XYZ file of C-alpha atoms in Angstrom:
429
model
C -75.518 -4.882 -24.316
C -79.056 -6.478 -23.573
C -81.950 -6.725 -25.515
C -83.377 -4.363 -23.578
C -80.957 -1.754 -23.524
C -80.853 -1.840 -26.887
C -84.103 -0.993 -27.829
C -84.076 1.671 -24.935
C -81.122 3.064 -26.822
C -82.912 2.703 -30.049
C -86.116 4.274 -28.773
C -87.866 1.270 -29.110
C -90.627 -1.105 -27.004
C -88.730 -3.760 -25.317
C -88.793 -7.331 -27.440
C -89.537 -8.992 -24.415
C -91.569 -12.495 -24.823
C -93.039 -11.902 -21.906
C -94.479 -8.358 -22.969
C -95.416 -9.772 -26.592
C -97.334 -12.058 -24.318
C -99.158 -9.632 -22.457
C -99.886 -6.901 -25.431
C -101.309 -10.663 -26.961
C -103.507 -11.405 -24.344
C -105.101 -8.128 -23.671
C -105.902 -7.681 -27.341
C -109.519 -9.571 -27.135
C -110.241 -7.044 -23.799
C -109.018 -4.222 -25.715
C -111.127 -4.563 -29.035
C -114.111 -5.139 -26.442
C -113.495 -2.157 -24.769
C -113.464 -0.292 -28.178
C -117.099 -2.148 -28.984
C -118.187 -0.439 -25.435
C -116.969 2.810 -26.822
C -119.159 2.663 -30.498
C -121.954 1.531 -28.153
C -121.374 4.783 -25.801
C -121.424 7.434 -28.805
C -124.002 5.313 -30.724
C -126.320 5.737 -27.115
C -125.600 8.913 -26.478
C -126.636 10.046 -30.477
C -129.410 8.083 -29.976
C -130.710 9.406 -26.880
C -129.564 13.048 -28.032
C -126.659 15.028 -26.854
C -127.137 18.254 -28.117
C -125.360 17.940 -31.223
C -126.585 17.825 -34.670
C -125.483 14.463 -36.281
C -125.937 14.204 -39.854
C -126.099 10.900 -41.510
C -122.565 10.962 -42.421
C -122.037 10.666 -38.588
C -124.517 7.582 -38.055
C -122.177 5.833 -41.722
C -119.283 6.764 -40.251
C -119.371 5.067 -36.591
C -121.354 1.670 -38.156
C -118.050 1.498 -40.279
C -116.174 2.166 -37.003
C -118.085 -0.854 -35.581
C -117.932 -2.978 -38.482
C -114.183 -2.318 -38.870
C -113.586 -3.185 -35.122
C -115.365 -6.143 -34.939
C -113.197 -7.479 -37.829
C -110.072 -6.679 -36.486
C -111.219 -8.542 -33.236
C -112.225 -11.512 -34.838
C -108.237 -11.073 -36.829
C -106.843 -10.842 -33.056
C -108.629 -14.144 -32.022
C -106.747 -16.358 -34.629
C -104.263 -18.275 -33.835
C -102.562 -21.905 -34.661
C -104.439 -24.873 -33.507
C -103.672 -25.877 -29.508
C -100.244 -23.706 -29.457
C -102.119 -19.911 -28.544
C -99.793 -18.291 -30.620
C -101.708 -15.509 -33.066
C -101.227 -16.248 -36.638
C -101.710 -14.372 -39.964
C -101.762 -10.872 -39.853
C -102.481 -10.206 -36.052
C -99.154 -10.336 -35.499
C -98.249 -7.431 -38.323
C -100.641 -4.625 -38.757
C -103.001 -5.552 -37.164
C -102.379 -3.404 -33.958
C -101.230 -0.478 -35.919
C -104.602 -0.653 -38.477
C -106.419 -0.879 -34.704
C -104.699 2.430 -34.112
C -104.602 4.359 -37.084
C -108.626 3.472 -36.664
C -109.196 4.601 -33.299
C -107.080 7.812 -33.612
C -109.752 8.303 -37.111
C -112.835 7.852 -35.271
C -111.984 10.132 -32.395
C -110.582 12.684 -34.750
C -113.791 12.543 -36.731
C -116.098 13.314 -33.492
C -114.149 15.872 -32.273
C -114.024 17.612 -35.690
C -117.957 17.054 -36.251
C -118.773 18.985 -33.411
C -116.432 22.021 -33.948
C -118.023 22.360 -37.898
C -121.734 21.550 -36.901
C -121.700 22.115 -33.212
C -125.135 21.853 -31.142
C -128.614 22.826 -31.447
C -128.498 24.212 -28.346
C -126.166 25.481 -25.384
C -125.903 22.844 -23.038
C -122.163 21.195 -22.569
C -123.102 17.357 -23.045
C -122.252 17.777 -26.731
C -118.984 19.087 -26.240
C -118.072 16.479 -23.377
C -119.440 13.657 -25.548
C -117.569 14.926 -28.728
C -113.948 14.593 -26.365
C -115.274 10.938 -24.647
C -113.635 9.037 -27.424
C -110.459 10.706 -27.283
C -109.916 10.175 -23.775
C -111.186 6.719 -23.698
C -109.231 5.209 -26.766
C -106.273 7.023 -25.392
C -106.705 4.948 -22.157
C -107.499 1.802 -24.013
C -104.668 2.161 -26.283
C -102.566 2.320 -22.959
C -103.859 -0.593 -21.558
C -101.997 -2.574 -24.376
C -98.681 -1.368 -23.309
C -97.817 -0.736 -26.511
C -95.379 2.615 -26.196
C -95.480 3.956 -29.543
C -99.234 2.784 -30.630
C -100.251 5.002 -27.515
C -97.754 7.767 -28.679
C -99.040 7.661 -32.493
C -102.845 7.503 -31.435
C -102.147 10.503 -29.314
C -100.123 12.264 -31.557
C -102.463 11.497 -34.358
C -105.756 13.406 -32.476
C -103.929 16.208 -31.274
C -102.516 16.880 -35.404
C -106.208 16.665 -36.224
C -108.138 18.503 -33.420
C -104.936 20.995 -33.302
C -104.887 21.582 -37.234
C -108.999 22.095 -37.218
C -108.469 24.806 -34.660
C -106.222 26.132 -36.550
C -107.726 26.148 -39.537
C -110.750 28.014 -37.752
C -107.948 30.694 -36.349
C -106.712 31.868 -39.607
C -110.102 31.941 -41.086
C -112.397 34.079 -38.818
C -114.287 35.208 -41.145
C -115.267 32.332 -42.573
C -117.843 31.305 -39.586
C -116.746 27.708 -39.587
C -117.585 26.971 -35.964
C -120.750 25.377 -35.527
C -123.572 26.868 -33.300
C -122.593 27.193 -29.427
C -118.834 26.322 -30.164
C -116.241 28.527 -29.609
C -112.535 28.524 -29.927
C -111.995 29.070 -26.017
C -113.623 26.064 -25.022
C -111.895 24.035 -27.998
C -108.570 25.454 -27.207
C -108.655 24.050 -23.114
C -109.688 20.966 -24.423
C -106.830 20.259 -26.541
C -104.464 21.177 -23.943
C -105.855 18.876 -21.499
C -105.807 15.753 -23.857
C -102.001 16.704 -24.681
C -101.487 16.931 -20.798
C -103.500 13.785 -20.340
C -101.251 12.279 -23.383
C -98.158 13.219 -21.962
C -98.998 11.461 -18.169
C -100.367 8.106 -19.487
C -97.131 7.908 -21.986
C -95.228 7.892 -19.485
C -97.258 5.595 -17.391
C -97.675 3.143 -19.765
C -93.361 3.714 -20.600
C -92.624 2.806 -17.103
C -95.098 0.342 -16.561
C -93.778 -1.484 -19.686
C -90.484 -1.230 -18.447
C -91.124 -2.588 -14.837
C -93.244 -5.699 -16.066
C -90.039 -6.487 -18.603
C -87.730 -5.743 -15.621
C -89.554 -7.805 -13.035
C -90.271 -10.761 -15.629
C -86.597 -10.925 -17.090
C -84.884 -10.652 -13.257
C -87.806 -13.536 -12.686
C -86.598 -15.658 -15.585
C -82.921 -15.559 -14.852
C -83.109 -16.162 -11.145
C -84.681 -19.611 -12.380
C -82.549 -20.316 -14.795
C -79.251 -19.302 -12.695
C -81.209 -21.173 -9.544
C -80.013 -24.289 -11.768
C -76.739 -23.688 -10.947
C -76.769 -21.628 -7.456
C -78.861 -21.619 -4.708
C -82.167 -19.101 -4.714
C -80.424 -16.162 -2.195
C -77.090 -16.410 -5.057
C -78.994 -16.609 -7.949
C -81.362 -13.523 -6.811
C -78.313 -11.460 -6.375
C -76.820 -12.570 -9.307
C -79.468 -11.712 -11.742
C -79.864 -7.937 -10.772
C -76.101 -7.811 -12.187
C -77.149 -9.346 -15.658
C -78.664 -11.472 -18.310
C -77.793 -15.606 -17.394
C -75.371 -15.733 -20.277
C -73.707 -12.711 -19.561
C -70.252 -12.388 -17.923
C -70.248 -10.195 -14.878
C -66.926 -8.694 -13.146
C -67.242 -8.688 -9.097
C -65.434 -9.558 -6.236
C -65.134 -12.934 -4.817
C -63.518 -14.759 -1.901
C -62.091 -17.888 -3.304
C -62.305 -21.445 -0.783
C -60.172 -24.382 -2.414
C -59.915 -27.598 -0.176
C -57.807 -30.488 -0.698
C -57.647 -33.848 1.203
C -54.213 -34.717 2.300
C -52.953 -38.335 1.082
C -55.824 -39.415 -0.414
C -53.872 -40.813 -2.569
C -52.243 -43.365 -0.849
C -56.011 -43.998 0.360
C -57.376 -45.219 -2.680
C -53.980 -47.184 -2.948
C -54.894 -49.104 0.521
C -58.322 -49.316 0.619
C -61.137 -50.933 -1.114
C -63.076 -48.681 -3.739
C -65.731 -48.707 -2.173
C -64.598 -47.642 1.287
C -62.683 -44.807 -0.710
C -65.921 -43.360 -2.462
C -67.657 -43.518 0.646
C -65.060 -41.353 2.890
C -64.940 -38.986 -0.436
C -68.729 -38.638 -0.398
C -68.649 -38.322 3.430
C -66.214 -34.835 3.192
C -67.662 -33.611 0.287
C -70.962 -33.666 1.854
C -69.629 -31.826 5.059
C -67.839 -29.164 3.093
C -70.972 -28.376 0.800
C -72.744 -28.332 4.224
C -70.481 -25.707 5.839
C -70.180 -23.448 2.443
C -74.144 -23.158 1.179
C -75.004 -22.128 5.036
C -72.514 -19.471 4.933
C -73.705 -17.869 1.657
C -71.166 -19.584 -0.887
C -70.949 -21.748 -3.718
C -69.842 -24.972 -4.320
C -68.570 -24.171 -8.070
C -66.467 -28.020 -8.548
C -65.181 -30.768 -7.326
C -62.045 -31.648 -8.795
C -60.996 -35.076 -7.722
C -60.554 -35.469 -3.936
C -60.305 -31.356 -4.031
C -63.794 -28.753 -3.987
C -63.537 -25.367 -5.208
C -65.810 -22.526 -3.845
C -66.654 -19.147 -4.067
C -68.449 -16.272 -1.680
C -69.647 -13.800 -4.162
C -72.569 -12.046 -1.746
C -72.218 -8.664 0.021
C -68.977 -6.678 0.455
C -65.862 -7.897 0.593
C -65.159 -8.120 4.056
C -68.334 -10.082 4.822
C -67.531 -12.409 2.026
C -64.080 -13.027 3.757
C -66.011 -13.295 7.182
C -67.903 -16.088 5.452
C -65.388 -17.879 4.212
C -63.053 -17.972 7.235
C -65.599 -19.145 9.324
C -66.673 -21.713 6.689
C -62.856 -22.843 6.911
C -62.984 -22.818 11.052
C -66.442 -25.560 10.652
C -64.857 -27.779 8.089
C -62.073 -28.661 10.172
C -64.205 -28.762 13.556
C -66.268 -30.965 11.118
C -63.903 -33.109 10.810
C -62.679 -34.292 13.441
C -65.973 -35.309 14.091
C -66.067 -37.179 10.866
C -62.248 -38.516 11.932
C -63.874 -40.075 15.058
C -66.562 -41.568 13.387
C -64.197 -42.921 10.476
C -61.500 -44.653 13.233
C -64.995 -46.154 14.825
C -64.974 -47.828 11.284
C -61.604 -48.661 11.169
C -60.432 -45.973 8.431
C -57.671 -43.781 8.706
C -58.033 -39.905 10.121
C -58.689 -37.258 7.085
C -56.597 -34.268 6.641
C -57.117 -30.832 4.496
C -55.336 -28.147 3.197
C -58.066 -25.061 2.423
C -55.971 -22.055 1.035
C -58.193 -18.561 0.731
C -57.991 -15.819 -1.327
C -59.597 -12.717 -2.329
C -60.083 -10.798 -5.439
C -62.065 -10.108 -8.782
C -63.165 -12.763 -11.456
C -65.007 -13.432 -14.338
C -68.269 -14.999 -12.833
C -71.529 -16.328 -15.009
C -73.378 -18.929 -17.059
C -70.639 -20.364 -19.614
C -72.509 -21.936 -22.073
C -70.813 -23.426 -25.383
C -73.385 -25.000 -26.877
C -73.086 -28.284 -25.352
C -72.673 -27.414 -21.639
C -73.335 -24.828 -19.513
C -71.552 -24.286 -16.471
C -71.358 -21.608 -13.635
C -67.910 -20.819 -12.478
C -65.560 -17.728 -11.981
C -62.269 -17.137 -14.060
C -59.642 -14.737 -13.407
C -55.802 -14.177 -12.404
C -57.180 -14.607 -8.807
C -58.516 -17.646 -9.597
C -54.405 -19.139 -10.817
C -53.430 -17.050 -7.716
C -55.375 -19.126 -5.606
C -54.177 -22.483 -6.778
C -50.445 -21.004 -6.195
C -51.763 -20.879 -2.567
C -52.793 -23.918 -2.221
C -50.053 -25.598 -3.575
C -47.904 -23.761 -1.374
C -49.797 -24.647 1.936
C -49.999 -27.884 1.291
C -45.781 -27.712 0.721
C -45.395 -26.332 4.524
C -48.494 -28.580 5.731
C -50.795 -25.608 6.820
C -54.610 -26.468 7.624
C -55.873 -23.284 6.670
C -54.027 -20.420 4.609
C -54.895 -17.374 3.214
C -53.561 -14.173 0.690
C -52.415 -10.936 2.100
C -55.277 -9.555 0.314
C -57.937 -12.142 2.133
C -56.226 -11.329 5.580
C -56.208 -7.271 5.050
C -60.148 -7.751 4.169
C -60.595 -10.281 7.422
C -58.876 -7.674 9.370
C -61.375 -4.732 8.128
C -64.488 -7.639 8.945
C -64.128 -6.996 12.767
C -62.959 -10.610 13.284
C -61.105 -11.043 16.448
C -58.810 -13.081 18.650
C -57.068 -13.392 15.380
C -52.718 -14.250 14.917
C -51.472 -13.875 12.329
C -48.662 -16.241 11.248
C -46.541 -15.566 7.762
C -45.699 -18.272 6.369
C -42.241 -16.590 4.765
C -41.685 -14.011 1.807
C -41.530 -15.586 -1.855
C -39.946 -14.279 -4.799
C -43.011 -12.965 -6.938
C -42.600 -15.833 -9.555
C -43.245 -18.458 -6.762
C -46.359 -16.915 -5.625
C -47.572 -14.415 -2.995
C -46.974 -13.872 0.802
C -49.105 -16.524 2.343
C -50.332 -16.309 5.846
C -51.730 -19.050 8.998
C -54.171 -18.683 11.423
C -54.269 -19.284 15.214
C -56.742 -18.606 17.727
């Protein structure tokens, strides 16, 4: 299981470096955003909104802007040249942010039910609900899931309990001039409502960034290993170091007698005709789609692991068909030289594997594994025992035969007992 479906399992924010990034960097913009909010409620006292504002109000939103400017001086630390926050930024400090923002609003809102306004205009009641709405938005902004959840769940306990407390006591007149229950009552339901959207707005935005950023990072790190259009597909499937299951058309190519070529010829002369086939066959796969997983000797391994089966089998046919037209262009050029004509064996075959990253520790390597992988090499030996050019599987010519290919014989190659290996097949135009 990934990282991140683990902490979606556990109900918890993704631990995504890439998010912890993010939530980092917006920090300064956030705690600015809450110094634009103590300047909003401190103007709009000021410049009188209709309420009546003790002087426990004015105390209690110059700690607010004391507090804040603290904790956004704690946000800015971090270690010398690296960018990384250090001390307790990276603990409480967003939660303490929180549990502060959720207090201040809570304190508004419950100042103007108990003292309400010295008159009957609405701008007290609007500006008493600003801060709610706005730290609720700011708190968002963070993408920080369950900071946003406990800051809204946090103002609604507060401004829901105060309304209650008003309900079961009637006749105690605690309402403040001009404020009644039915304008307190809408107003709580529209900042649950309001809660309950930008949750899950800032849930899936969370979850797309992480998405989009860990596809991102794997298709680079798998583009190591496979080209861009591979390693794009590849990544939607899984993590880099994770195994995935799919199908796969297998290509394995072998040069007949080279052998007896490196026994005849100078080193040199041998490397260079090596060099000169492997380039052509690497040619020939990558434009089809595939993937040159080895080279084993004078022998290349390769795989087709894009699209449905019977367009990876399409693909690797076809790549078969241009090696050999290949070379016999590279078997003129070669007796122009003075070098002997090439021959190869390719054997295809068709079924599911282990593909991925395989990383030990020391190495890491992409390749496939799988029964159809040994089934494979069975076929090639075999071919190369009856001298075929190209030969495929039963299963690779049933898929071939579904791709629409035609002009297409078929040729068996014989019936074999099942511990010699599988019906094997030829090709003619």
């Amino acid at each position: 299981m990934r990282t991140g479906d683990r902490d979606r399992a556990n109900g918890e924010e993704p631990r995504s470096p890439t998010i912890a990034h993010l939530q980092q960097a917006s920090s300064g913009r956030s705690f600015a955003l809450q110094l634009l909010i103590v300047l909003v409620l401190l103007a709009t006292a000021q410049t009188y909104d209709g309420s009546i504002h003790g002087l426990g109000h004015w105390i209690v939103l110059s700690v607010y802007a004391g507090a804040s400017i603290l904790l956004a001086l704690l946000s800015l630390r971090t270690a010398p040249g690296t960018g990384i926050p250090v001390g307790p930024s990276r603990g409480w400090l967003g939660w303490g942010s929180t549990l502060l923002n959720a207090s201040v609003a809570i304190y508004v809102l419950v100042e103007h039910m108990f003292l309400g306004a010295a008159d009957t205009e609405e701008a007290a009641a609007a500006v008493s609900r600003i801060p709610a709405f706005l730290i609720l938005l700011q708190t968002a902004l963070t993408m920080r899931v369950w900071h946003t959840c406990l800051f809204a769940g946090l103002v609604t306990a507060g401004w829901g309990g105060a309304i209650l407390f008003v309900y079961l006591s009637p006749e105690s007149q605690h309402l403040g001039p001009h404020v009644t229950l039915d304008e307190e009552v809408p107003g709580l339901l529209t900042f649950m409502v309001a809660s309950l959207v930008v949750l899950d707005g800032v849930r899936r935005l969370t979850w797309a960034v992480a998405a989009t950023f860990r596809l991102e990072r794997e298709r680079l790190i798998l583009t190591r290993f496979v080209p861009a259009a591979v390693a794009e597909d590849l990544a939607q499937g899984g993590g880099p170091g994770e195994v995935q299951e799919r199908h796969a058309c297998l290509f394995a190519l072998d040069i007949r007698g080279f052998s007896a070529l490196t026994r005849t010829r100078p080193p040199q002369q041998v490397v260079e005709v090596l060099m000169e086939m492997r380039a052509l066959t690497h040619r020939a796969v990558t434009e089809r789609g595939g993937i040159v997983d080895k080279y084993i000797g004078d022998g290349v391994l390769a795989q087709f692991l894009v699209g449905p089966p019977q367009a990876q089998a399409r693909a690797a046919f076809t790549c078969a068909e241009a090696v050999q037209l290949r070379l016999a262009a590279l078997n003129r050029r070669l007796a122009e030289k003075g070098l002997p004509s090439l021959r190869v064996t390719i054997a295809l075959h068709a079924g599911d594997v282990l593909v991925g990253v395989f990383d030990d520790g020391h190495r890491a390597e992409f390749t496939v594994l799988g029964p159809a992988m040994n089934t494979l090499a069975r076929i090639e030996a075999r071919a190369k025992a009856v001298d075929l050019p190209i030969a495929i599987s039963e299963d690779f010519r049933d898929l071939l035969a579904g791709s629409g290919a035609s002009g297409l014989n078929w040729i068996s190659a014989g019936t074999v007992s099942e511990a010699s290996g599988p019906r094997l097949y030829a090709v003619a135009r």
